[in-house]
mmCIF file of C-alpha atoms in Angstrom:
data_model
loop_
_atom_site.group_PDB
_atom_site.id
_atom_site.type_symbol
_atom_site.label_atom_id
_atom_site.label_comp_id
_atom_site.label_asym_id
_atom_site.label_seq_id
_atom_site.Cartn_x
_atom_site.Cartn_y
_atom_site.Cartn_z
ATOM 1 C CA UNK A 815 -20.612 3.978 16.164
ATOM 2 C CA UNK A 816 -17.040 3.171 15.237
ATOM 3 C CA UNK A 817 -16.803 0.132 12.957
ATOM 4 C CA UNK A 818 -13.250 0.411 11.569
ATOM 5 C CA UNK A 819 -10.173 1.032 13.710
ATOM 6 C CA UNK A 820 -6.813 1.285 11.958
ATOM 7 C CA UNK A 821 -3.921 1.497 14.424
ATOM 8 C CA UNK A 822 -1.321 0.275 11.961
ATOM 9 C CA UNK A 823 2.282 1.293 12.698
ATOM 10 C CA UNK A 824 1.534 3.194 15.921
ATOM 11 C CA UNK A 825 4.377 1.613 17.920
ATOM 12 C CA UNK A 826 1.919 -0.158 20.236
ATOM 13 C CA UNK A 827 3.874 -2.584 22.418
ATOM 14 C CA UNK A 828 2.609 -5.193 24.811
ATOM 15 C CA UNK A 829 2.595 -2.519 27.555
ATOM 16 C CA UNK A 830 0.027 -0.485 25.608
ATOM 17 C CA UNK A 831 -2.148 -3.464 24.792
ATOM 18 C CA UNK A 832 -3.716 -3.404 28.268
ATOM 19 C CA UNK A 833 -5.048 0.093 27.654
ATOM 20 C CA UNK A 834 -6.235 -0.895 24.208
ATOM 21 C CA UNK A 835 -8.018 -3.964 25.563
ATOM 22 C CA UNK A 836 -9.894 -1.775 28.030
ATOM 23 C CA UNK A 837 -10.997 0.584 25.283
ATOM 24 C CA UNK A 838 -12.092 -2.225 22.969
ATOM 25 C CA UNK A 839 -14.776 -3.351 25.409
ATOM 26 C CA UNK A 840 -16.704 -0.175 24.547
ATOM 27 C CA UNK A 841 -16.454 -0.672 20.774
ATOM 28 C CA UNK A 842 -19.139 -3.304 20.400
ATOM 29 C CA UNK A 843 -19.903 -2.390 16.760
ATOM 30 C CA UNK A 844 -16.284 -2.764 15.625
ATOM 31 C CA UNK A 845 -16.043 -4.906 12.490
ATOM 32 C CA UNK A 846 -12.411 -4.309 11.469
ATOM 33 C CA UNK A 847 -9.263 -3.877 13.565
ATOM 34 C CA UNK A 848 -5.801 -3.386 12.058
ATOM 35 C CA UNK A 849 -2.862 -3.661 14.460
ATOM 36 C CA UNK A 850 -0.255 -4.410 11.788
ATOM 37 C CA UNK A 851 3.344 -3.261 12.165
ATOM 38 C CA UNK A 852 3.086 -2.833 15.926
ATOM 39 C CA UNK A 853 5.546 -4.806 18.091
ATOM 40 C CA UNK A 854 2.786 -6.359 20.205
ATOM 41 C CA UNK A 855 4.468 -9.740 20.602
ATOM 42 C CA UNK A 856 3.212 -12.927 22.199
ATOM 43 C CA UNK A 857 2.599 -11.451 25.636
ATOM 44 C CA UNK A 858 0.651 -8.554 24.172
ATOM 45 C CA UNK A 859 -1.631 -10.741 22.076
ATOM 46 C CA UNK A 860 -2.360 -12.886 25.133
ATOM 47 C CA UNK A 861 -3.465 -9.725 26.950
ATOM 48 C CA UNK A 862 -5.587 -8.671 24.009
ATOM 49 C CA UNK A 863 -7.261 -12.038 23.358
ATOM 50 C CA UNK A 864 -10.006 -11.784 26.026
ATOM 51 C CA UNK A 865 -11.096 -8.385 24.689
ATOM 52 C CA UNK A 866 -11.165 -9.723 21.132
ATOM 53 C CA UNK A 867 -13.421 -12.610 22.160
ATOM 54 C CA UNK A 868 -16.056 -10.089 23.253
ATOM 55 C CA UNK A 869 -16.072 -8.286 19.898
ATOM 56 C CA UNK A 870 -18.776 -10.387 18.316
ATOM 57 C CA UNK A 871 -19.155 -8.031 15.328
ATOM 58 C CA UNK A 872 -15.454 -8.244 14.443
ATOM 59 C CA UNK A 873 -14.977 -9.824 11.013
ATOM 60 C CA UNK A 874 -11.465 -8.621 10.164
ATOM 61 C CA UNK A 875 -8.371 -8.637 12.375
ATOM 62 C CA UNK A 876 -5.020 -7.782 10.812
ATOM 63 C CA UNK A 877 -1.838 -8.559 12.751
ATOM 64 C CA UNK A 878 0.850 -8.569 10.043
ATOM 65 C CA UNK A 879 4.359 -7.834 11.331
ATOM 66 C CA UNK A 880 3.183 -7.734 14.966
ATOM 67 C CA UNK A 881 6.030 -9.995 16.200
ATOM 68 C CA UNK A 882 3.578 -12.733 17.212
ATOM 69 C CA UNK A 883 4.919 -16.280 17.074
ATOM 70 C CA UNK A 884 3.047 -19.585 17.041
ATOM 71 C CA UNK A 885 3.297 -19.568 20.839
ATOM 72 C CA UNK A 886 1.258 -16.348 20.980
#
């Protein structure tokens, strides 16, 4: 099972986050997710949040330079 997913600098925008969120529901053993340097933004992280809540094995989430503000 996949435990580490590094999608750093893949130009994922908030439009692509919906597809990613759907895929994440099948990665129940995921422990580390790196989405750094993707322009996800506040809207994108709001779309992703429900999927992240279901990843109970996730211990590391990296969102550096993802254009997320305090409102996101």
